mmCIF file with all atom_site columns, C-alpha atoms in Angstrom:
data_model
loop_
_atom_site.group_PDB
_atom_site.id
_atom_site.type_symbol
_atom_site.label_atom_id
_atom_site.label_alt_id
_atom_site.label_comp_id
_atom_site.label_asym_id
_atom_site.label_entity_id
_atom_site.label_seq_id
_atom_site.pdbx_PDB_ins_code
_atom_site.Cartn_x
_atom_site.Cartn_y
_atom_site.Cartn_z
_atom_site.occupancy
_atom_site.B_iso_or_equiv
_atom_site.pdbx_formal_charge
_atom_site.auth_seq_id
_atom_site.auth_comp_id
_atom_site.auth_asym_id
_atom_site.auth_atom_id
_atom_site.pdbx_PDB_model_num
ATOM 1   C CA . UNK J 1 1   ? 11.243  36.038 -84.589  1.00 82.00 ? 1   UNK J CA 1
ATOM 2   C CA . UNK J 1 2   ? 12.499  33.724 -87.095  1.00 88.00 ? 2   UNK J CA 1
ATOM 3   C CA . UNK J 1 3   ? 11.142  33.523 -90.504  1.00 91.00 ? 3   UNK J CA 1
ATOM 4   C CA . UNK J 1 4   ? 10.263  29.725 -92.782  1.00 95.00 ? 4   UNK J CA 1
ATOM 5   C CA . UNK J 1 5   ? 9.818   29.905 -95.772  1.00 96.00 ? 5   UNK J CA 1
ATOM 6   C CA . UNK J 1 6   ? 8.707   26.747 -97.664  1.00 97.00 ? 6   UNK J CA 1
ATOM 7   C CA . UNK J 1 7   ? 9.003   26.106 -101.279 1.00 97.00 ? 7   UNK J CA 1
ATOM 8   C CA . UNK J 1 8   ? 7.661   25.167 -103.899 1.00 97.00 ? 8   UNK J CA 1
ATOM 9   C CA . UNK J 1 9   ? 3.692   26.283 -102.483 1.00 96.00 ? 9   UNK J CA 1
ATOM 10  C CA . UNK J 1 10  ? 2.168   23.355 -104.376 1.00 96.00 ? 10  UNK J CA 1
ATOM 11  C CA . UNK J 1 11  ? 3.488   20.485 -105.965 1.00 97.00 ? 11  UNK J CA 1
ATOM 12  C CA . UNK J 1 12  ? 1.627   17.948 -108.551 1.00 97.00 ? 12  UNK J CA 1
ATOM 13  C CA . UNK J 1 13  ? 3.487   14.546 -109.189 1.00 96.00 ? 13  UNK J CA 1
ATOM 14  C CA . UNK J 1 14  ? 2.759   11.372 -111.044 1.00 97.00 ? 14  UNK J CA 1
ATOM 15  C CA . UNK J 1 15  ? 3.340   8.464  -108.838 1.00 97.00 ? 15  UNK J CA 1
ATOM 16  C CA . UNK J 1 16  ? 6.355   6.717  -108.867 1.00 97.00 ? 16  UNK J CA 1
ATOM 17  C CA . UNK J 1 17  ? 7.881   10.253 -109.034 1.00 98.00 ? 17  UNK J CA 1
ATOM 18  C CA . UNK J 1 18  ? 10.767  11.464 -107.120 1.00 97.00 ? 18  UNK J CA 1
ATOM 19  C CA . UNK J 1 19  ? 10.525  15.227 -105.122 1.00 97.00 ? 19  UNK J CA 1
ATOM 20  C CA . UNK J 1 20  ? 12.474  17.634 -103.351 1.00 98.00 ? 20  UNK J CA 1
ATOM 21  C CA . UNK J 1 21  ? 10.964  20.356 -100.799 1.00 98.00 ? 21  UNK J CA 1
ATOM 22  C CA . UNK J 1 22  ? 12.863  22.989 -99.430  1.00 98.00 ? 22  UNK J CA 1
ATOM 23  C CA . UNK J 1 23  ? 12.570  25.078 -96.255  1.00 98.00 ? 23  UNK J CA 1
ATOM 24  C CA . UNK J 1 24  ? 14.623  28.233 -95.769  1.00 97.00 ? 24  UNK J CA 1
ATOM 25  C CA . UNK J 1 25  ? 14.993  29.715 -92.358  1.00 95.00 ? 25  UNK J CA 1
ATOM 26  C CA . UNK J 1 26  ? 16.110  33.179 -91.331  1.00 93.00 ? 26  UNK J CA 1
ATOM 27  C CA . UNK J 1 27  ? 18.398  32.222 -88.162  1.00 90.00 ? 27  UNK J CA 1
ATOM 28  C CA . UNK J 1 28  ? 20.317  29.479 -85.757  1.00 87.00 ? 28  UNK J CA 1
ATOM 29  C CA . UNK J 1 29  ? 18.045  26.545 -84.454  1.00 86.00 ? 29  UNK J CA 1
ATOM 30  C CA . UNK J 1 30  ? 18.250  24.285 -82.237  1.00 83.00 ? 30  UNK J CA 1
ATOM 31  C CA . UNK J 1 31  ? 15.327  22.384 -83.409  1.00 87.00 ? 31  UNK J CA 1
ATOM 32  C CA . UNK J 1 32  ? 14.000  21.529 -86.796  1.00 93.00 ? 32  UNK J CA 1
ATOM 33  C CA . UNK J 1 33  ? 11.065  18.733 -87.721  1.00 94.00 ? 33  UNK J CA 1
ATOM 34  C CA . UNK J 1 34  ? 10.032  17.713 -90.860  1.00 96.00 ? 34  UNK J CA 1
ATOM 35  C CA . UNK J 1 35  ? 5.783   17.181 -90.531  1.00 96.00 ? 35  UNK J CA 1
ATOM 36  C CA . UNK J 1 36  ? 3.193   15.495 -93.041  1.00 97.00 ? 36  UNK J CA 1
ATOM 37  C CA . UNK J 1 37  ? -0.651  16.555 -92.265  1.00 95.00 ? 37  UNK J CA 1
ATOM 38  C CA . UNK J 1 38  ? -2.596  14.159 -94.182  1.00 90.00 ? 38  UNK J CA 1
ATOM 39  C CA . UNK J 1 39  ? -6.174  15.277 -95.874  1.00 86.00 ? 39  UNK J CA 1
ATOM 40  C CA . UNK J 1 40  ? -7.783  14.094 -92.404  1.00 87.00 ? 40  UNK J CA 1
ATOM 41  C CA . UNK J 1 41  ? -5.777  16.845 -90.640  1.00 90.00 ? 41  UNK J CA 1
ATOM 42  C CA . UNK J 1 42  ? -3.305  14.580 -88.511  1.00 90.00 ? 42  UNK J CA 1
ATOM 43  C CA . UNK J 1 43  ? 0.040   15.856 -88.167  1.00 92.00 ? 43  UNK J CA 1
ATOM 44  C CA . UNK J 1 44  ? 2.740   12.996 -88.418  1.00 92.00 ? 44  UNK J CA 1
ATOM 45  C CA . UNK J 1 45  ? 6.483   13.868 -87.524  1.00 91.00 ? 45  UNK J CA 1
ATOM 46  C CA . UNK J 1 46  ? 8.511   12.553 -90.043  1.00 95.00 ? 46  UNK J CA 1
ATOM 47  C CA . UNK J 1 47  ? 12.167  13.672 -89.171  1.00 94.00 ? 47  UNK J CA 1
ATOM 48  C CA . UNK J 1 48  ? 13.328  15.529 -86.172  1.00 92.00 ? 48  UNK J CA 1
ATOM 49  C CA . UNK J 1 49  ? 16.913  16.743 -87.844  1.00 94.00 ? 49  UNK J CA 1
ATOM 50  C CA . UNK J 1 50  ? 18.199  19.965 -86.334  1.00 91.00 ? 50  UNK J CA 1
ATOM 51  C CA . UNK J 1 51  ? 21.693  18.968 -88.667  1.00 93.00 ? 51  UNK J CA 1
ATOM 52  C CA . UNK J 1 52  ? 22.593  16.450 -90.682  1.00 96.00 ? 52  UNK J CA 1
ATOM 53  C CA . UNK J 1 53  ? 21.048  13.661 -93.037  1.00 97.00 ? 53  UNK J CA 1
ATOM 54  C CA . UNK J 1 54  ? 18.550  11.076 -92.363  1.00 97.00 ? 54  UNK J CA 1
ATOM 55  C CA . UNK J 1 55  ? 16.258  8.887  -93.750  1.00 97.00 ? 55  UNK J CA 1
ATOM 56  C CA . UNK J 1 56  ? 13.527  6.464  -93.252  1.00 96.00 ? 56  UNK J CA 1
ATOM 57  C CA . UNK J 1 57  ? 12.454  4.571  -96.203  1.00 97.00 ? 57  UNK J CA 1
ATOM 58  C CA . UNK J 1 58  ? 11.701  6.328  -99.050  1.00 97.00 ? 58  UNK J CA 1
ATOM 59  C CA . UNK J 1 59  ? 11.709  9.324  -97.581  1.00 98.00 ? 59  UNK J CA 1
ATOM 60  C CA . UNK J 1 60  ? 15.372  11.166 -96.022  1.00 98.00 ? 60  UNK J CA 1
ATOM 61  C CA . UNK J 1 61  ? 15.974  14.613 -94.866  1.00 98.00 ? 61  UNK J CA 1
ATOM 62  C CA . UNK J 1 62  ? 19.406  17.003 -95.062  1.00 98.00 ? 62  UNK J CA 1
ATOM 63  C CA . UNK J 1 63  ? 19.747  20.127 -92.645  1.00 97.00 ? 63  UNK J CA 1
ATOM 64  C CA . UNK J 1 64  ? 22.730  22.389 -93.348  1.00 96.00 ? 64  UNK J CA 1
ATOM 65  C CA . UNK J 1 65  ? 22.447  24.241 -90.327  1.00 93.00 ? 65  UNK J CA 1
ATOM 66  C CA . UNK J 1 66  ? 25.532  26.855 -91.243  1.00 93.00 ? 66  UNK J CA 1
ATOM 67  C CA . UNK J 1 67  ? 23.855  27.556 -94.724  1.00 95.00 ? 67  UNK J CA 1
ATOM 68  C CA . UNK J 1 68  ? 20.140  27.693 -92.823  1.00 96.00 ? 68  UNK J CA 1
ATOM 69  C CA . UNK J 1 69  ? 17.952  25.601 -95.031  1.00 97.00 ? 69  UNK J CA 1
ATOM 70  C CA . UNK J 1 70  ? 16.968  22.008 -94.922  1.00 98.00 ? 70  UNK J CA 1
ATOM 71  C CA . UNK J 1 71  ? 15.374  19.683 -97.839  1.00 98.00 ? 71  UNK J CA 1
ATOM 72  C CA . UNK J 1 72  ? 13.279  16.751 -97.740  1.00 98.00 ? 72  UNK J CA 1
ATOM 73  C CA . UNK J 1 73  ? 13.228  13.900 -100.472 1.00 98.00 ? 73  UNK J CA 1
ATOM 74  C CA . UNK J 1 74  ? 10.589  12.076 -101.562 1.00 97.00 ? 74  UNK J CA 1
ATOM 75  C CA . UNK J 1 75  ? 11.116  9.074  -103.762 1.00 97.00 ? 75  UNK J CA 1
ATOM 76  C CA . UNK J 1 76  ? 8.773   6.731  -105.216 1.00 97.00 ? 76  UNK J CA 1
ATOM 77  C CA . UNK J 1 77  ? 6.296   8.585  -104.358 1.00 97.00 ? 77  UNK J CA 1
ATOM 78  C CA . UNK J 1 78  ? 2.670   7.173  -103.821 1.00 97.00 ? 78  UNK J CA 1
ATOM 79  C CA . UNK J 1 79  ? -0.619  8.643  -103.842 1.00 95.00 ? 79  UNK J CA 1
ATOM 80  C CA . UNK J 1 80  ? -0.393  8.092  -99.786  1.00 94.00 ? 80  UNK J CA 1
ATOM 81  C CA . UNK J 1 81  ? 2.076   10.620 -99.928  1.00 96.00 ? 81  UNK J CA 1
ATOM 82  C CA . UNK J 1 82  ? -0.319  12.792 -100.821 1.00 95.00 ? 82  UNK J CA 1
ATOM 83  C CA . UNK J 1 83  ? -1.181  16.187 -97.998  1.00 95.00 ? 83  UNK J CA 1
ATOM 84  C CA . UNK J 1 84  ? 0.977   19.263 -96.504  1.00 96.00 ? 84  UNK J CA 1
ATOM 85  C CA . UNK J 1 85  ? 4.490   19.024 -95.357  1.00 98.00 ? 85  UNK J CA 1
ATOM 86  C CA . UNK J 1 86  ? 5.713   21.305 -93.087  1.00 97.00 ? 86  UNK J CA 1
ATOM 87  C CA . UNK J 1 87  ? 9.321   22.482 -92.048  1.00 96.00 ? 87  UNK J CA 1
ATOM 88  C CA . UNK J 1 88  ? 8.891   23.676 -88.372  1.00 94.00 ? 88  UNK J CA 1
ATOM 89  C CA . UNK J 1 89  ? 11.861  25.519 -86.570  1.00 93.00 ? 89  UNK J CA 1
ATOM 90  C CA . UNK J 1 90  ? 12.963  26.331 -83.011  1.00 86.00 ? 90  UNK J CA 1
ATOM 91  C CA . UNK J 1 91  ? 15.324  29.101 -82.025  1.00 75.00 ? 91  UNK J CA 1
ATOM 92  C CA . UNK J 1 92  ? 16.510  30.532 -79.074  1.00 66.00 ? 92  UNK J CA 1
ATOM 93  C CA . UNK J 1 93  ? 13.188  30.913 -77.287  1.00 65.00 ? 93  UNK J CA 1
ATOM 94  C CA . UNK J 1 94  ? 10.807  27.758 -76.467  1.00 67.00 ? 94  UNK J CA 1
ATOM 95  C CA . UNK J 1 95  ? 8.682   28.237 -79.850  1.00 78.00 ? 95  UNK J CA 1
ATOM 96  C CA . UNK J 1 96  ? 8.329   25.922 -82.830  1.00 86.00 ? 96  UNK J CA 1
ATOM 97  C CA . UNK J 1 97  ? 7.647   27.634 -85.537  1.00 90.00 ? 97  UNK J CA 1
ATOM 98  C CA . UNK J 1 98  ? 5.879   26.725 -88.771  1.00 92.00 ? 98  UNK J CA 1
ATOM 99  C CA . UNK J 1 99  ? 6.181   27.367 -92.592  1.00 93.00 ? 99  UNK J CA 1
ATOM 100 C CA . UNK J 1 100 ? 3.142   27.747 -94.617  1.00 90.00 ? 100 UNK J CA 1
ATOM 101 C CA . UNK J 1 101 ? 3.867   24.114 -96.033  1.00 95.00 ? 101 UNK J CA 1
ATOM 102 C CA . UNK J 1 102 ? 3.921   22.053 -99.494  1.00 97.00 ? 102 UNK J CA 1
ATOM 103 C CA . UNK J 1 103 ? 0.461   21.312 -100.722 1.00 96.00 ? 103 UNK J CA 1
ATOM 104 C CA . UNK J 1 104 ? 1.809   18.080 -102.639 1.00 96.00 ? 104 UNK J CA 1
ATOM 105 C CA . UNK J 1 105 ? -0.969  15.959 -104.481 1.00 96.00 ? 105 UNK J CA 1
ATOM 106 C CA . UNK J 1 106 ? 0.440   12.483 -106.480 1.00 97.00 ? 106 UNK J CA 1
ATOM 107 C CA . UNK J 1 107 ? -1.658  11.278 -109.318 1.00 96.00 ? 107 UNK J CA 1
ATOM 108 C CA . UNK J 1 108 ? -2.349  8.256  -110.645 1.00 93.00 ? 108 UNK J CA 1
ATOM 109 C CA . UNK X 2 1   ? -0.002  2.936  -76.612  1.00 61.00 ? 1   UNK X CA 1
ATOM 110 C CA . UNK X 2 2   ? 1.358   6.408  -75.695  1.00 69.00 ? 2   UNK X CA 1
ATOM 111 C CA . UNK X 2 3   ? -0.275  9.322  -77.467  1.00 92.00 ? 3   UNK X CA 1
ATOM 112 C CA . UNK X 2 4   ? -2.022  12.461 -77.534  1.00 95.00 ? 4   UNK X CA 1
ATOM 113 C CA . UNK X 2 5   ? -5.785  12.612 -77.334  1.00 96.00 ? 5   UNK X CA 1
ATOM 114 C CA . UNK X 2 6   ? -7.715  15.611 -78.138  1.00 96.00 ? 6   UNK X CA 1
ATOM 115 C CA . UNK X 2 7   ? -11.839 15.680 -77.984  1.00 92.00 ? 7   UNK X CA 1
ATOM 116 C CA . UNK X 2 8   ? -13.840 16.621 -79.345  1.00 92.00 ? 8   UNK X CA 1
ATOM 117 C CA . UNK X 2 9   ? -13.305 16.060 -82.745  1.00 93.00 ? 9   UNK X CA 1
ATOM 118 C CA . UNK X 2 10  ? -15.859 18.250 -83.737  1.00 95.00 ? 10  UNK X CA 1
ATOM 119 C CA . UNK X 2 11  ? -17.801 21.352 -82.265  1.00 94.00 ? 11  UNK X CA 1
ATOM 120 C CA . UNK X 2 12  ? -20.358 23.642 -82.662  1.00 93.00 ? 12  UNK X CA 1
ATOM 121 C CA . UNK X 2 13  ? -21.052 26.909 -80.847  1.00 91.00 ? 13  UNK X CA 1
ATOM 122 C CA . UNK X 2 14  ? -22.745 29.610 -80.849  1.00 91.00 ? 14  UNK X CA 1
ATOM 123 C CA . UNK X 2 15  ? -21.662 33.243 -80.751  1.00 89.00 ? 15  UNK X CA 1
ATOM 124 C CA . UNK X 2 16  ? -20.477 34.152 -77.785  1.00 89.00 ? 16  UNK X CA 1
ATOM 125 C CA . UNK X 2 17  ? -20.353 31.279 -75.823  1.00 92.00 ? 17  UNK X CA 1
ATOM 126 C CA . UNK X 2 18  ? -17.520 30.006 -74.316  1.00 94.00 ? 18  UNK X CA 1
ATOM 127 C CA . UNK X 2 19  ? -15.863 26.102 -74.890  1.00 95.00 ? 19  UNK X CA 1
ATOM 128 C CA . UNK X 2 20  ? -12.949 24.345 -73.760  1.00 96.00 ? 20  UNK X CA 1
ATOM 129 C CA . UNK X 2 21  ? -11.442 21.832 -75.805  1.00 97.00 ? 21  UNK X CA 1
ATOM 130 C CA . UNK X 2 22  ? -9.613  18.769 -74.193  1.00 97.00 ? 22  UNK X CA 1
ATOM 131 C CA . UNK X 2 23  ? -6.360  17.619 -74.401  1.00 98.00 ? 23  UNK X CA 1
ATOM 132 C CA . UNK X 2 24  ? -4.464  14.421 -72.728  1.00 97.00 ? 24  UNK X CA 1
ATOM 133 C CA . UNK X 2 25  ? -1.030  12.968 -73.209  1.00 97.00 ? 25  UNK X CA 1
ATOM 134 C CA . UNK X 2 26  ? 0.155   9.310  -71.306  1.00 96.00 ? 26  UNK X CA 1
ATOM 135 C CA . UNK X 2 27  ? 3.925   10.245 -73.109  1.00 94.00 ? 27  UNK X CA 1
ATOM 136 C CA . UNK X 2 28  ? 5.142   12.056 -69.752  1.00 93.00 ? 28  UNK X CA 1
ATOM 137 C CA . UNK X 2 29  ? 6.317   14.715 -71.804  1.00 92.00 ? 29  UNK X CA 1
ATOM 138 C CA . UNK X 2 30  ? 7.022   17.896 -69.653  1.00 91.00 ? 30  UNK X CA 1
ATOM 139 C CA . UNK X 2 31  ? 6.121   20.733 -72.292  1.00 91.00 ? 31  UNK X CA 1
ATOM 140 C CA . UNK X 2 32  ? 2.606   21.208 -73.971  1.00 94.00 ? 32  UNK X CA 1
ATOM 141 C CA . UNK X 2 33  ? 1.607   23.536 -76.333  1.00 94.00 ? 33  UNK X CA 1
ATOM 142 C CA . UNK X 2 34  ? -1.973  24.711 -77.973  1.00 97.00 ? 34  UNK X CA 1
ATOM 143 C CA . UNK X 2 35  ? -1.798  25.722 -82.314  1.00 96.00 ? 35  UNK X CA 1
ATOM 144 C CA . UNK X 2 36  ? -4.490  27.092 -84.244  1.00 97.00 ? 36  UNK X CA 1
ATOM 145 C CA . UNK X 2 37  ? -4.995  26.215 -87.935  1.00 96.00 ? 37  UNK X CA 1
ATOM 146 C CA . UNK X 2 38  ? -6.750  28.519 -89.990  1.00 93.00 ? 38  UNK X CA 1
ATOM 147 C CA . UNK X 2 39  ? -7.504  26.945 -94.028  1.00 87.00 ? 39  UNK X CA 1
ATOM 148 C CA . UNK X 2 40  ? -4.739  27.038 -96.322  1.00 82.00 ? 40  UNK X CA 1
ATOM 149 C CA . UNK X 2 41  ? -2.265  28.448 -93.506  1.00 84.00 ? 41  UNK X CA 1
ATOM 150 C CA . UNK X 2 42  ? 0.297   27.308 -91.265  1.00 88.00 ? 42  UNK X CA 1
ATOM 151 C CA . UNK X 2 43  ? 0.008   26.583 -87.334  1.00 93.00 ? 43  UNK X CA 1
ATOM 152 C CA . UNK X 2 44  ? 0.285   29.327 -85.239  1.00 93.00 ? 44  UNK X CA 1
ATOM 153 C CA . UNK X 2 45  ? 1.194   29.098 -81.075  1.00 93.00 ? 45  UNK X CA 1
ATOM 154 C CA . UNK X 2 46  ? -1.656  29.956 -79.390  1.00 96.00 ? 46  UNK X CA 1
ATOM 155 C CA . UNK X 2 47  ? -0.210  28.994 -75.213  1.00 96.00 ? 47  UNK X CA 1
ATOM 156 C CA . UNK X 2 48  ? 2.334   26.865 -74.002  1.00 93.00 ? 48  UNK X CA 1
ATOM 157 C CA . UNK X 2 49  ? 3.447   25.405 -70.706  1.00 93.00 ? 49  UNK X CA 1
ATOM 158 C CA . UNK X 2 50  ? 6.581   23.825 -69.739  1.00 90.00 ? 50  UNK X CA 1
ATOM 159 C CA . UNK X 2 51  ? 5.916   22.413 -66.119  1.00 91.00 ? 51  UNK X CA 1
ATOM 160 C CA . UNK X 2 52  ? 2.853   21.792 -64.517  1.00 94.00 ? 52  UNK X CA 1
ATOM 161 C CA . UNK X 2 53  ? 0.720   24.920 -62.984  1.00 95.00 ? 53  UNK X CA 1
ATOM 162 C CA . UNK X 2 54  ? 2.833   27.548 -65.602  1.00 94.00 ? 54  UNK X CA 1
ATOM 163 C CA . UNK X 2 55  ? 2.063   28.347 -68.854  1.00 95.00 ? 55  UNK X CA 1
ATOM 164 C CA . UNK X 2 56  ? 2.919   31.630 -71.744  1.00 93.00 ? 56  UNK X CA 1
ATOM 165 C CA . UNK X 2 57  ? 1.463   33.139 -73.914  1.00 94.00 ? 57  UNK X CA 1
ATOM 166 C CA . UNK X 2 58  ? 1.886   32.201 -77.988  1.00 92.00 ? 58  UNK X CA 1
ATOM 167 C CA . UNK X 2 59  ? 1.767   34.553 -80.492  1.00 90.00 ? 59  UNK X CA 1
ATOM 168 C CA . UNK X 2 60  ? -2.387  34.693 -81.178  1.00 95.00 ? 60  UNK X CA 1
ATOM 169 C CA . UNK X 2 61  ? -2.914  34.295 -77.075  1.00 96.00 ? 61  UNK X CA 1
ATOM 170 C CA . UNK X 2 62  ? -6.169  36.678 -77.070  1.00 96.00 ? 62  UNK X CA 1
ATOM 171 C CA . UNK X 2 63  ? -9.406  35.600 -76.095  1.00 96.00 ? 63  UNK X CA 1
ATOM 172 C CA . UNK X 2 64  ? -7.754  32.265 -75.004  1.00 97.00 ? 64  UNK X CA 1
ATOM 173 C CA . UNK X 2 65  ? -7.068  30.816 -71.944  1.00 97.00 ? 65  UNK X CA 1
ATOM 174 C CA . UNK X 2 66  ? -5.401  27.395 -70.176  1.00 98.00 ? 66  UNK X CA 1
ATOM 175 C CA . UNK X 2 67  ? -4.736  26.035 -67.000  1.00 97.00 ? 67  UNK X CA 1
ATOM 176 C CA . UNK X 2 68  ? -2.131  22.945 -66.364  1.00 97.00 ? 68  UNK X CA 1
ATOM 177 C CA . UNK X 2 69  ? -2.424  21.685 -63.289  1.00 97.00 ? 69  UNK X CA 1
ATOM 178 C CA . UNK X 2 70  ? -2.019  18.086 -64.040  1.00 97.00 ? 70  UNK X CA 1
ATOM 179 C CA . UNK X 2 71  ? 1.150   16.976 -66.555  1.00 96.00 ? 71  UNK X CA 1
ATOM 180 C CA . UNK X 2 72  ? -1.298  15.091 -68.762  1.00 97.00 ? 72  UNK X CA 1
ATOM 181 C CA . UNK X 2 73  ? -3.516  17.547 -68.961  1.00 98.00 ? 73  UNK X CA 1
ATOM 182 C CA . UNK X 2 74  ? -3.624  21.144 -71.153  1.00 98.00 ? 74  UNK X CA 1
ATOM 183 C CA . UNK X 2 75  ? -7.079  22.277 -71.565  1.00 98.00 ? 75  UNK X CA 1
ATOM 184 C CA . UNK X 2 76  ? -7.880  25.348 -74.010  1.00 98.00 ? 76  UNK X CA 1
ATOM 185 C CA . UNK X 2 77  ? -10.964 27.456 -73.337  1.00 97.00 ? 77  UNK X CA 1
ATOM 186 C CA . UNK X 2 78  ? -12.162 29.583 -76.263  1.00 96.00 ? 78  UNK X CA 1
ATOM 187 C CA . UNK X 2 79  ? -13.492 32.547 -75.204  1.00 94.00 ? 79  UNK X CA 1
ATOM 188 C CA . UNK X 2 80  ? -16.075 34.789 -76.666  1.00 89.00 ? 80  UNK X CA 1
ATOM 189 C CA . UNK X 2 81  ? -13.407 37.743 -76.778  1.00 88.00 ? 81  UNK X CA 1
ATOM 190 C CA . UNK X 2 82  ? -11.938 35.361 -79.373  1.00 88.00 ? 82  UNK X CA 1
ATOM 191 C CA . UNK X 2 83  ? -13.234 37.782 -82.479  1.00 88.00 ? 83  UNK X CA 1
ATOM 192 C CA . UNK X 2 84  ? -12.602 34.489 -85.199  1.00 91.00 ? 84  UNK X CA 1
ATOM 193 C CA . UNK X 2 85  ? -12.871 31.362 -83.359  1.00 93.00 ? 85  UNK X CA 1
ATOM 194 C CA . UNK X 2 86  ? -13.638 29.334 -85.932  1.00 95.00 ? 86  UNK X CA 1
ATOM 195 C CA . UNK X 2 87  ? -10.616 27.136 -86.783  1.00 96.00 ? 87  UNK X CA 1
ATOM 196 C CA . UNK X 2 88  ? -8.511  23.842 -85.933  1.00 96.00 ? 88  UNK X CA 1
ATOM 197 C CA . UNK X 2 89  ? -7.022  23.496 -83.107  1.00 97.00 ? 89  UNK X CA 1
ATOM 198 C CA . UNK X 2 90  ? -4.157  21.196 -82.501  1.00 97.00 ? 90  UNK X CA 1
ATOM 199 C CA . UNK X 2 91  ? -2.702  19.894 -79.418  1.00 97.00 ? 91  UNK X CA 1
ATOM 200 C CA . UNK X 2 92  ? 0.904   19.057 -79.002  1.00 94.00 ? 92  UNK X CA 1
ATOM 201 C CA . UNK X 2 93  ? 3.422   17.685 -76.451  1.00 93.00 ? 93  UNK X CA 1
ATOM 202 C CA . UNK X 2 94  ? 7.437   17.512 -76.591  1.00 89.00 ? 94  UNK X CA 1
ATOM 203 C CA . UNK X 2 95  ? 10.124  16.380 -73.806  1.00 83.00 ? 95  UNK X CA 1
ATOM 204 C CA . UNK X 2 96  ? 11.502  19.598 -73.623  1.00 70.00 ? 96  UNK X CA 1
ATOM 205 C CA . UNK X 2 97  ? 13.733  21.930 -74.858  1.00 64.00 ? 97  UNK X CA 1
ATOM 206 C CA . UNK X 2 98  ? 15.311  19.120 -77.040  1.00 64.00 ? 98  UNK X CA 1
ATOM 207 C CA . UNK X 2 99  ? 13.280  16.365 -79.246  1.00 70.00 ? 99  UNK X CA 1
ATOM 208 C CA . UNK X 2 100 ? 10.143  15.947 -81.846  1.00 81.00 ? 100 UNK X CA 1
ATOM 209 C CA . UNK X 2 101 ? 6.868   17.260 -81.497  1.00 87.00 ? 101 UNK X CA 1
ATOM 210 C CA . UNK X 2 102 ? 4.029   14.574 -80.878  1.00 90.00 ? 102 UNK X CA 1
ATOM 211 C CA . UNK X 2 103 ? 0.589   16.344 -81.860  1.00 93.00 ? 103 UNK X CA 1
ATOM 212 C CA . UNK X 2 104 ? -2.700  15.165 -81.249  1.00 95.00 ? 104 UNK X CA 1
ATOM 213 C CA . UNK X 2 105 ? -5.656  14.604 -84.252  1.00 94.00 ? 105 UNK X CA 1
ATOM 214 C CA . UNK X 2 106 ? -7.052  18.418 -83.429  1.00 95.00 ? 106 UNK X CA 1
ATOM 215 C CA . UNK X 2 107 ? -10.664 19.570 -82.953  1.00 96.00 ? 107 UNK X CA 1
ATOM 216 C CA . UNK X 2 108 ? -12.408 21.540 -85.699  1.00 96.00 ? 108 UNK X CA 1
ATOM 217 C CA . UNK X 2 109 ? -14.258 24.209 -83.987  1.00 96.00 ? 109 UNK X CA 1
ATOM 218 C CA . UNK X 2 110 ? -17.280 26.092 -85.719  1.00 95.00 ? 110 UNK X CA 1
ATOM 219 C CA . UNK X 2 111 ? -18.679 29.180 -84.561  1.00 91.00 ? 111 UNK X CA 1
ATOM 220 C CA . UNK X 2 112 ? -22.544 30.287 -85.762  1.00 88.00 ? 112 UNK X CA 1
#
């Protein structure tokens, strides 16, 4: 099946800060979202971007689906910002697939 | 509003028993699809179903089971052939083939 990989594992910023996460993937998709879980465990969608650039707010999100890897930036980040992103990947088949997320923690 | 709801939030159980967690959508999505959440880890598929009264196995599908036989509706029994039960379990629905992933808030399950 395909592979995610997720990078960096953890992430420590100062707020005001500006990030970038990566997510690798191993083949073609047809699907790719962008999630934040915050510390209560509620997954939030935050870009549904199989190709392409988007963005909403301070946050935007670029696939390049040819090169297989997709990057989400944060700017201004805020201590709300704070939880796991995940990259999360469809193929061929009808599964989503996860990475093992960006624990990302912004300090005061 | 449209959503997912999932309930409980929180469970107990003992060894051996079995549970089934609940889980409701009012979007009129078609597909549905049960993930498990161990700490520090990603989700992994547990079932999904695409139309109402079908449904396929995930990648961790042992000692689980699900029935669909309404399209808000995807209940998850935990089994006691489930060796590690003890996780969180999220919910999610999706249009289709196409489109985002709306999950639910997820039920913590604990096992003694």
């Amino acid at each position: 099946g395909i592979q995610v990989e997720q990078s960096p594992p953890d992430l420590i910023l100062q707020e005001g800060a500006n990030s970038t996460l990566r997510c690798n993937f191993s083949d073609s998709v047809n699907n790719l979202q962008w999630f934040h879980q915050n510390p209560w465990g509620q997954l939030i969608n935050l870009f549904y971007i199989p190709s392409g650039t988007k963005q909403n707010g301070r946050l935007s999100a670029t696939t390049v689906a040819t090169e297989r890897y997709s990057l989400l930036y944060i700017s201004s980040s805020q201590t709300t910002d704070s939880g796991v992103y995940f990259c999360a990947v469809k193929g061929g088949g009808n599964k989503l697939t996860f990475g093992t997320g960006t624990q990302l923690k912004v300090e005061l | 509003d449209g959503g997912i709801t999932q309930s409980p939030k929180y469970l107990f159980r003992k060894e051996g028993q079995n549970v089934t967690l609940s889980c409701e959508q009012n979007l009129n999505h078609d597909a549905m699809y049960w993930y498990r959440q161990d700490p520090g880890q990603g989700l992994r598929l547990i079932y999904y179903s695409q139309i109402v009264n079908d449904f396929q196995k995930g990648d961790i599908a042992e000692g689980y089971s699900v029935s669909r036989e309404k399209k808000e509706s995807f209940p998850l029994t935990v089994t006691s052939a489930q060796k590690n039960p003890t996780a969180f379990y999220l919910c999610a629905s999706s249009m289709g083939e196409g489109g985002g992933y709306t999950f639910g808030s997820g039920t913590r399950l604990t096992v003694v």
